[in-house]
Tab-separated table of N, CA and C in Angstrom:
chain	number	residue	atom	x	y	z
A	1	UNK	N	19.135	-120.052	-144.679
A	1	UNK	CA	17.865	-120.009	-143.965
A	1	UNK	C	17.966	-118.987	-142.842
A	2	UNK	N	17.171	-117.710	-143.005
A	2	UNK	CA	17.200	-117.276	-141.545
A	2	UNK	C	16.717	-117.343	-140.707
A	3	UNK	N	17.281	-116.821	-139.464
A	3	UNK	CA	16.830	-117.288	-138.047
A	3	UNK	C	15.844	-116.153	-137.442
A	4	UNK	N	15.267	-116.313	-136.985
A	4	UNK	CA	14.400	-115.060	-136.378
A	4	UNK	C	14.497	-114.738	-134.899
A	5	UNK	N	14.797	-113.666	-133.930
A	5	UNK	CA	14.522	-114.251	-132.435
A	5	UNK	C	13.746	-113.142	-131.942
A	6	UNK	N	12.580	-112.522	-131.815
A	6	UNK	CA	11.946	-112.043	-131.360
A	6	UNK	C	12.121	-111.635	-129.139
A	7	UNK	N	12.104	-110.182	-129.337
A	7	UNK	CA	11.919	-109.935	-127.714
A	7	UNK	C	11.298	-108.619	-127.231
A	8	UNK	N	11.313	-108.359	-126.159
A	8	UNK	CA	10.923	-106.966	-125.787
A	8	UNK	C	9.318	-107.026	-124.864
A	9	UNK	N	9.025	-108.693	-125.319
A	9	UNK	CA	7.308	-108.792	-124.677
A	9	UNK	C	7.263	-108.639	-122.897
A	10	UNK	N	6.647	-108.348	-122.547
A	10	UNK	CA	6.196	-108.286	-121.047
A	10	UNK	C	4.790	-108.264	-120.538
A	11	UNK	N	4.399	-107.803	-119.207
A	11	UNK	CA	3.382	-107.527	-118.829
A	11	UNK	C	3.716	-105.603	-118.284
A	12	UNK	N	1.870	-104.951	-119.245
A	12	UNK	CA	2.107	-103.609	-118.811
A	12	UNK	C	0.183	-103.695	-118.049
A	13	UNK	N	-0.300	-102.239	-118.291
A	13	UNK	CA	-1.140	-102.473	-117.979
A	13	UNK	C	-2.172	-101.593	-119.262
A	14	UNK	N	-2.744	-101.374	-119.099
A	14	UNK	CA	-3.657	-101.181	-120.295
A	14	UNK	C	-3.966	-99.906	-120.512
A	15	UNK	N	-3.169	-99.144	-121.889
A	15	UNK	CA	-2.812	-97.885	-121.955
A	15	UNK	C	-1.290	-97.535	-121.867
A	16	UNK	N	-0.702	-98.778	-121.433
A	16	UNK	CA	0.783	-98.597	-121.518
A	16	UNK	C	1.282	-98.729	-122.711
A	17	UNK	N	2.742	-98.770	-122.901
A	17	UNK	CA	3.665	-98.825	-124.526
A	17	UNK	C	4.370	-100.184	-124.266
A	18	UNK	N	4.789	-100.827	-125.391
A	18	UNK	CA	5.749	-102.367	-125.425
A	18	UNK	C	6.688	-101.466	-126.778
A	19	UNK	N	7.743	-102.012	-126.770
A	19	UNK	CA	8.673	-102.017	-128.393
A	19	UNK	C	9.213	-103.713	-128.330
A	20	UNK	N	8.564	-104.097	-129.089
A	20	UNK	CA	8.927	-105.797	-129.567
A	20	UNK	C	10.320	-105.597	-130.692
A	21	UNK	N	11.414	-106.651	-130.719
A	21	UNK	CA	12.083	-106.516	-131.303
A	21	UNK	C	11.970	-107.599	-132.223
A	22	UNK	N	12.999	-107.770	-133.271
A	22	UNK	CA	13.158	-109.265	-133.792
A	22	UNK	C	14.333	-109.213	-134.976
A	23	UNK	N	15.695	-109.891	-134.353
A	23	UNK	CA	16.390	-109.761	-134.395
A	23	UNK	C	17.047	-110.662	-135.369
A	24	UNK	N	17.471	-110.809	-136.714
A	24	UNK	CA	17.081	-112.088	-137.401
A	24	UNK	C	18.604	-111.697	-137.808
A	25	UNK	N	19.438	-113.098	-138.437
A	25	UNK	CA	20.203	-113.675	-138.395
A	25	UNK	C	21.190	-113.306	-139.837
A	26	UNK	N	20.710	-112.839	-141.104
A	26	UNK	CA	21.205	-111.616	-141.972
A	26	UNK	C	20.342	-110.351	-141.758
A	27	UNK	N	20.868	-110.371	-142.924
A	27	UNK	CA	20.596	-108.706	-143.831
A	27	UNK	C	19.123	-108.838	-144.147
A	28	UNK	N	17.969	-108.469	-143.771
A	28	UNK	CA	16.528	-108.364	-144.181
A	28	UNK	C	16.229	-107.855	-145.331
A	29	UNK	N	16.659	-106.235	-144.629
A	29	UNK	CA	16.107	-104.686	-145.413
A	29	UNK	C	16.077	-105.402	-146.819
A	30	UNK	N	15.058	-104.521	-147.759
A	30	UNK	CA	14.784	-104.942	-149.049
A	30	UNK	C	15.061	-106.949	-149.747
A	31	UNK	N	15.590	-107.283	-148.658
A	31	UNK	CA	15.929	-108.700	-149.137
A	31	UNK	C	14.523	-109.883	-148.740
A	32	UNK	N	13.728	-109.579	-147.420
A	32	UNK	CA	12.661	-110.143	-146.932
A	32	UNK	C	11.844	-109.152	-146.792
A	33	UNK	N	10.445	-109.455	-147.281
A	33	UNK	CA	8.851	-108.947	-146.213
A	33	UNK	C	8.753	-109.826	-145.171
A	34	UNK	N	8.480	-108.808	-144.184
A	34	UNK	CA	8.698	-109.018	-142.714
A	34	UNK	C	7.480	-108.936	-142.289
A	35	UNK	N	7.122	-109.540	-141.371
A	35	UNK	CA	5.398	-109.303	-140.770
A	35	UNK	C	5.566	-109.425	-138.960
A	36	UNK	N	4.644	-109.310	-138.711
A	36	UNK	CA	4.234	-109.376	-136.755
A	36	UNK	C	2.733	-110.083	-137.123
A	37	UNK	N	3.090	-111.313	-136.227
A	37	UNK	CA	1.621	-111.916	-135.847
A	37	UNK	C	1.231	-112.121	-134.806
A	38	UNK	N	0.177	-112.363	-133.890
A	38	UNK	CA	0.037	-112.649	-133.093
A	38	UNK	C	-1.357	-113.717	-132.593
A	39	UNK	N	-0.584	-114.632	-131.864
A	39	UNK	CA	-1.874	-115.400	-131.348
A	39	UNK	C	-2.105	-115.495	-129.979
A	40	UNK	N	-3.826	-115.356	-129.441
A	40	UNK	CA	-4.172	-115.436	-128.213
A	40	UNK	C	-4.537	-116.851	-128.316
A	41	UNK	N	-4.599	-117.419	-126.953
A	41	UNK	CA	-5.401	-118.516	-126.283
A	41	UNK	C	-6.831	-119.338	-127.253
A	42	UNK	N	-6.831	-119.738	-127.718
A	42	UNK	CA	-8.362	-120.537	-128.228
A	42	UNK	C	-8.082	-120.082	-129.520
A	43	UNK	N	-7.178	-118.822	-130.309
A	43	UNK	CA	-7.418	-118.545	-131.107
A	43	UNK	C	-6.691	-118.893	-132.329
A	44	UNK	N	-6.920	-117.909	-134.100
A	44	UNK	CA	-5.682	-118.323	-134.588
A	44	UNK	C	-5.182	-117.548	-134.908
A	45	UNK	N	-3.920	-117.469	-135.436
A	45	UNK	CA	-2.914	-116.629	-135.457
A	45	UNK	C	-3.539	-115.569	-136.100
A	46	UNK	N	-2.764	-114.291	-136.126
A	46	UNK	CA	-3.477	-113.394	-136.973
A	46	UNK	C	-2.297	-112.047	-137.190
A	47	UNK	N	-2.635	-111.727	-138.660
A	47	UNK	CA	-1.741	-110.542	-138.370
A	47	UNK	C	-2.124	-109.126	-137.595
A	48	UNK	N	-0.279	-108.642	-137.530
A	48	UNK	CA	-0.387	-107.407	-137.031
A	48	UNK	C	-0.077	-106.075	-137.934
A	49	UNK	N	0.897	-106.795	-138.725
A	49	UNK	CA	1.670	-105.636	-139.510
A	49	UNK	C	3.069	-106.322	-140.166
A	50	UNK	N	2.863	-105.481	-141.574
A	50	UNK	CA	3.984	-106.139	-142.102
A	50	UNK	C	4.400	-104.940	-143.243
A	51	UNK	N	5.905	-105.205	-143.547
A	51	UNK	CA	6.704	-104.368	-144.182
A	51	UNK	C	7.030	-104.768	-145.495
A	52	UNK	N	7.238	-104.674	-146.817
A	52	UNK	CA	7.037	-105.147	-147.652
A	52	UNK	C	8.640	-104.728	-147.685
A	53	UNK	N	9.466	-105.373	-149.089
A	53	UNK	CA	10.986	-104.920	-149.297
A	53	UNK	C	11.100	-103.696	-149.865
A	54	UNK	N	9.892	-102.743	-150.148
A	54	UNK	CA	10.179	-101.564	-150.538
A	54	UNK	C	9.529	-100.330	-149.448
A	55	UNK	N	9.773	-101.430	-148.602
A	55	UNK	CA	9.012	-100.350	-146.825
A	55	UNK	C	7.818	-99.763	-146.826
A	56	UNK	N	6.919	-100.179	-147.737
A	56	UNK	CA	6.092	-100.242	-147.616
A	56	UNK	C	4.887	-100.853	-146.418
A	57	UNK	N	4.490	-100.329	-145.401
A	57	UNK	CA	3.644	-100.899	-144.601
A	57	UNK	C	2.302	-101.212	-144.468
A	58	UNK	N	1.430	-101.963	-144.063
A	58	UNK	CA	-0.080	-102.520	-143.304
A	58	UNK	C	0.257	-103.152	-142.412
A	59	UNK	N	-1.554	-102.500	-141.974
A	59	UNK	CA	-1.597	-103.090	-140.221
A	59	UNK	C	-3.072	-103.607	-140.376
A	60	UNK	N	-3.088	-104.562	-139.252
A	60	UNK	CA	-4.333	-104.915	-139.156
A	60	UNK	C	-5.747	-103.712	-138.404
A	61	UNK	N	-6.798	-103.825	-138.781
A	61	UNK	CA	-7.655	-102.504	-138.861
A	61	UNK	C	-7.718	-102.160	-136.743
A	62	UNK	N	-7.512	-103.183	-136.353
A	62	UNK	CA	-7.636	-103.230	-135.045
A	62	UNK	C	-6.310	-102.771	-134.101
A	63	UNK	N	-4.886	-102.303	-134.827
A	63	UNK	CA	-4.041	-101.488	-134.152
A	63	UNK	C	-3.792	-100.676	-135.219
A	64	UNK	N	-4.248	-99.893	-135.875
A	64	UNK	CA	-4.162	-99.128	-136.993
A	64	UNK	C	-3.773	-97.552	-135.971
A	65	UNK	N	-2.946	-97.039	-135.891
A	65	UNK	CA	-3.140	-95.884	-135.147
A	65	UNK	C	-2.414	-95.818	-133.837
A	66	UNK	N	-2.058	-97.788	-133.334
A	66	UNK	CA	-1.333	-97.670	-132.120
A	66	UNK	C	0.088	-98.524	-132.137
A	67	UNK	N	-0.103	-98.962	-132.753
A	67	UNK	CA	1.579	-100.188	-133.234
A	67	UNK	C	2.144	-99.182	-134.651
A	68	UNK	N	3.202	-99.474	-134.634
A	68	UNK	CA	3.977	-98.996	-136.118
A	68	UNK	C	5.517	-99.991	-135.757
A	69	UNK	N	5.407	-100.552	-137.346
A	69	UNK	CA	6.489	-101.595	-137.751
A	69	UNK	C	7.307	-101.049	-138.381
A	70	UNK	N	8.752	-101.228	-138.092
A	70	UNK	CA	9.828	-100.417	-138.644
A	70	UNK	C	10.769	-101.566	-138.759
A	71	UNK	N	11.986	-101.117	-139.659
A	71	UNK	CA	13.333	-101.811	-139.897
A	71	UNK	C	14.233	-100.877	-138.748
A	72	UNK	N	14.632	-101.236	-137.588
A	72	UNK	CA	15.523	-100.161	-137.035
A	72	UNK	C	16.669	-100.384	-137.531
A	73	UNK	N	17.277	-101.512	-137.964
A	73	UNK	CA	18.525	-101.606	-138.615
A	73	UNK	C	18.537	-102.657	-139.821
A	74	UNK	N	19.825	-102.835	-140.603
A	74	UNK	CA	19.495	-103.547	-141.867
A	74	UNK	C	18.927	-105.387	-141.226
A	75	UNK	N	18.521	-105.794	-139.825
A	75	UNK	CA	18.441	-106.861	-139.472
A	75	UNK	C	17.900	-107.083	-138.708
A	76	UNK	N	17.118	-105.673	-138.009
A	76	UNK	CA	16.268	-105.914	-136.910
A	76	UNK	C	15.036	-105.289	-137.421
A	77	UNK	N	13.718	-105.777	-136.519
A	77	UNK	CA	12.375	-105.294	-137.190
A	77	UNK	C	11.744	-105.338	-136.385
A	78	UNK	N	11.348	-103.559	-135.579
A	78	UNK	CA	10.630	-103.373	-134.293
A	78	UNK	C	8.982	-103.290	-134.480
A	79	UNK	N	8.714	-103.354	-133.494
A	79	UNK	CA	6.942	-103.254	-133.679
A	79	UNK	C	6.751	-102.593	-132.278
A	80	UNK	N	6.553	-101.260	-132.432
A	80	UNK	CA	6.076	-100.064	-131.510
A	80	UNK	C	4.879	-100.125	-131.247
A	81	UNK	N	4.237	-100.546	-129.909
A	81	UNK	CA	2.501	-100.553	-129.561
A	81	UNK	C	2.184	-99.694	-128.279
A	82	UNK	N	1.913	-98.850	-128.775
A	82	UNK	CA	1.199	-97.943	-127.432
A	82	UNK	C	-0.280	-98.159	-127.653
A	83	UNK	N	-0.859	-97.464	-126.224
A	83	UNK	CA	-2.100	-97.616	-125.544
A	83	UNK	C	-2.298	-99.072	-125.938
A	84	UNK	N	-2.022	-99.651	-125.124
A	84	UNK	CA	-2.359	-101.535	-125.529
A	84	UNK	C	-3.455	-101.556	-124.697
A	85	UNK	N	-4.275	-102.584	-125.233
A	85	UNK	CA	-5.455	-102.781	-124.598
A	85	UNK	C	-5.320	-104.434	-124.167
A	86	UNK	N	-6.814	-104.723	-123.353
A	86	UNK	CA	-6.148	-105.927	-122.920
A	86	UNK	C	-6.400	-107.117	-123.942
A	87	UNK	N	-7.018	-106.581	-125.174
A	87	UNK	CA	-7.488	-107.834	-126.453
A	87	UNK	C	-5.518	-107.931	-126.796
A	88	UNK	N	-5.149	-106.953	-126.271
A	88	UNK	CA	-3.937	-107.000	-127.246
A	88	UNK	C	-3.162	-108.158	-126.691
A	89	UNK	N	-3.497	-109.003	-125.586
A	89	UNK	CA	-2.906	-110.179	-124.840
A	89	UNK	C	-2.579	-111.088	-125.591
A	90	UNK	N	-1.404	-111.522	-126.071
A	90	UNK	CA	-1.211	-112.617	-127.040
A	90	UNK	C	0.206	-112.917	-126.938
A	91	UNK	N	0.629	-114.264	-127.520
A	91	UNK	CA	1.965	-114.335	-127.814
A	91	UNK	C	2.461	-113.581	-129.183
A	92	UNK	N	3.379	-113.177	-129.710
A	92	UNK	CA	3.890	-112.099	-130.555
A	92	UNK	C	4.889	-113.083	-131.924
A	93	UNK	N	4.566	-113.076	-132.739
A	93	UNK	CA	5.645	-113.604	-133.285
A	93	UNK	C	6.134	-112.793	-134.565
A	94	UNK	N	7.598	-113.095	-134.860
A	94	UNK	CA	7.647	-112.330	-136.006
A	94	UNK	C	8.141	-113.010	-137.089
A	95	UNK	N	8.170	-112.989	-138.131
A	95	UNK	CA	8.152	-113.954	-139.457
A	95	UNK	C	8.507	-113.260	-140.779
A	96	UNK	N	8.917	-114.088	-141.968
A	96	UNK	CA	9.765	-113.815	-142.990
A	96	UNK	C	9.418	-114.373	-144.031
A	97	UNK	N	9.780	-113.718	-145.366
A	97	UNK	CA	9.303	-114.368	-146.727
A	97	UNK	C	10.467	-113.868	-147.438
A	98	UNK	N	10.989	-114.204	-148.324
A	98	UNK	CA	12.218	-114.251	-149.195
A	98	UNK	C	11.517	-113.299	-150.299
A	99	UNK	N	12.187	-112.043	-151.037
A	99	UNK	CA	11.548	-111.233	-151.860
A	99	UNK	C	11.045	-111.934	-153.038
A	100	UNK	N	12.250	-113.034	-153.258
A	100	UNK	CA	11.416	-114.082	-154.497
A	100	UNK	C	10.012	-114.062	-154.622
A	101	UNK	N	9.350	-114.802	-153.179
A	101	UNK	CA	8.327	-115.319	-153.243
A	101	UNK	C	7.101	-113.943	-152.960
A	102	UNK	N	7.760	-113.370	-151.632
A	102	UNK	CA	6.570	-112.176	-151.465
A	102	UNK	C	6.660	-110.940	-152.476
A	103	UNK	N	7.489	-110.858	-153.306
A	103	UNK	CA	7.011	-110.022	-154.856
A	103	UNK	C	6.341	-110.845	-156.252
A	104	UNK	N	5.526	-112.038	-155.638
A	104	UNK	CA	5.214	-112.721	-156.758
A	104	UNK	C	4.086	-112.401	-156.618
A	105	UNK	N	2.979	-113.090	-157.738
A	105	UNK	CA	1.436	-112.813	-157.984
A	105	UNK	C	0.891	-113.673	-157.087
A	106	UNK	N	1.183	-114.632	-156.433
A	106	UNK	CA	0.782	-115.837	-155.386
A	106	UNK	C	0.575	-115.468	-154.164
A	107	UNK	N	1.800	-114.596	-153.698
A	107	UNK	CA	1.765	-113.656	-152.493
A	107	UNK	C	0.367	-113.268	-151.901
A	108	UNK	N	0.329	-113.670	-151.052
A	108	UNK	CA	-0.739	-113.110	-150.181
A	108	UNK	C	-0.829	-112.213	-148.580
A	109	UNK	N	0.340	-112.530	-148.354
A	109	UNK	CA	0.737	-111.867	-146.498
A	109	UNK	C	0.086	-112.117	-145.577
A	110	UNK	N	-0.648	-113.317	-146.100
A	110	UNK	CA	-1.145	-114.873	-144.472
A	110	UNK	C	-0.165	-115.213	-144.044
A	111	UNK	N	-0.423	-115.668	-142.801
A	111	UNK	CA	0.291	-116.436	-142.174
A	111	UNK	C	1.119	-117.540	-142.811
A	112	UNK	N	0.265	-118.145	-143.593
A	112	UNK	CA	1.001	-119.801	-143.957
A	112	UNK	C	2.047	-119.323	-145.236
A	113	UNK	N	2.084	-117.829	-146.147
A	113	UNK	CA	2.939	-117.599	-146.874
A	113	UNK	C	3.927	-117.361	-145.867
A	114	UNK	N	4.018	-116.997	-145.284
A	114	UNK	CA	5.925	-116.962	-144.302
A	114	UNK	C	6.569	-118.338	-143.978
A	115	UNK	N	7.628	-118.193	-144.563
A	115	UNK	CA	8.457	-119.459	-144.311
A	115	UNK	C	9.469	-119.251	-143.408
A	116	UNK	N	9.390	-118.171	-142.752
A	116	UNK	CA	10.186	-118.180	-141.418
A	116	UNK	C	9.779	-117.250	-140.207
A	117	UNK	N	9.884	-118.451	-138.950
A	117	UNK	CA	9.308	-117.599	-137.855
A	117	UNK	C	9.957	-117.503	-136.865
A	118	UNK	N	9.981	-116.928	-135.726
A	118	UNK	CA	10.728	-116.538	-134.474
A	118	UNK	C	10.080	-117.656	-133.593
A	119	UNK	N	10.240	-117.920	-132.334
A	119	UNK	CA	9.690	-118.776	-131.467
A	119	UNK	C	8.876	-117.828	-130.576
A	120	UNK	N	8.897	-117.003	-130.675
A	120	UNK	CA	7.465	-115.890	-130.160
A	120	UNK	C	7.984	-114.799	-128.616
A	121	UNK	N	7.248	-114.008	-128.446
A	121	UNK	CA	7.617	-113.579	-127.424
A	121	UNK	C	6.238	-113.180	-126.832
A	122	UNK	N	6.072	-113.174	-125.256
A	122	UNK	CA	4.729	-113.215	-124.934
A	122	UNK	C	4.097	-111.515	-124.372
A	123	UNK	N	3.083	-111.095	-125.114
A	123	UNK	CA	2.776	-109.587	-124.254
A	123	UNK	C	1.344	-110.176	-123.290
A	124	UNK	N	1.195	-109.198	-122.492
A	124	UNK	CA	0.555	-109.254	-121.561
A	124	UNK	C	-0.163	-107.857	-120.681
A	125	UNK	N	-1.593	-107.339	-121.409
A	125	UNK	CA	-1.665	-106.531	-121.159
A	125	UNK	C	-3.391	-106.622	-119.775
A	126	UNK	N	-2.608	-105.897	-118.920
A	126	UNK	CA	-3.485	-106.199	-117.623
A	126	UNK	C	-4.347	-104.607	-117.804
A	127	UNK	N	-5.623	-104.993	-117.257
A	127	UNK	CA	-6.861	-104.011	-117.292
A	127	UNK	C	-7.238	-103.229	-115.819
């Protein structure tokens, strides 16, 4: 079972850069699709971006242009966000699917298909 631990969140101000990390417990690369979600206050979770096992990427239409999700190593999985705005205020989490399941026809890359998540890390972007 892997472990996930997500970091890098802070408070910037709006127009600034974050690099979120998430630091998980094997070998990912090609072995898990990896995603970034995030949830604000009242809301529900939602994605940000996710990497498929053949590095393949999507983002959600609303940081399309300012986040980019990468493997920086065979076990870590950064999420680069410049010009943050202040919608971008949320806790951060990052999460996992076993290639079994996320190369099947069932696959969908919701939330509730990841069977593994980080305990979150919080951004905070001031206006």
């Amino acid at each position: 079972q892997v472990q996930l631990v997500e970091s890098g969140g802070g408070s910037v101000q709006a127009g600034g850069s974050l690099r979120l990390s998430c630091v998980a417990s094997e070998w990912t690369t090609s072995r898990y699709c990896m995603g970034w979600f995030r949830q604000a206050p009242g809301k529900e979770r939602e994605g940000v971006a996710s990497i498929d096992t053949d590095g393949s990427t999507t983002y959600a239409d609303s940081v399309k242009g300012r986040f980019t999700i990468s493997q920086a190593n065979v076990n870590t999985l950064d999420l680069r966000m410049n010009s943050l705005k202040s919608e971008d205020t949320a806790m951060y989490y990052c999460a996992a699917a076993a290639k079994s399941y996320c190369s099947s026809d069932s696959w969908r890359g919701a939330a509730d298909d990841y069977n593994y998540w980080g305990q979150g890390t919080q951004v905070t972007v001031s206006s």
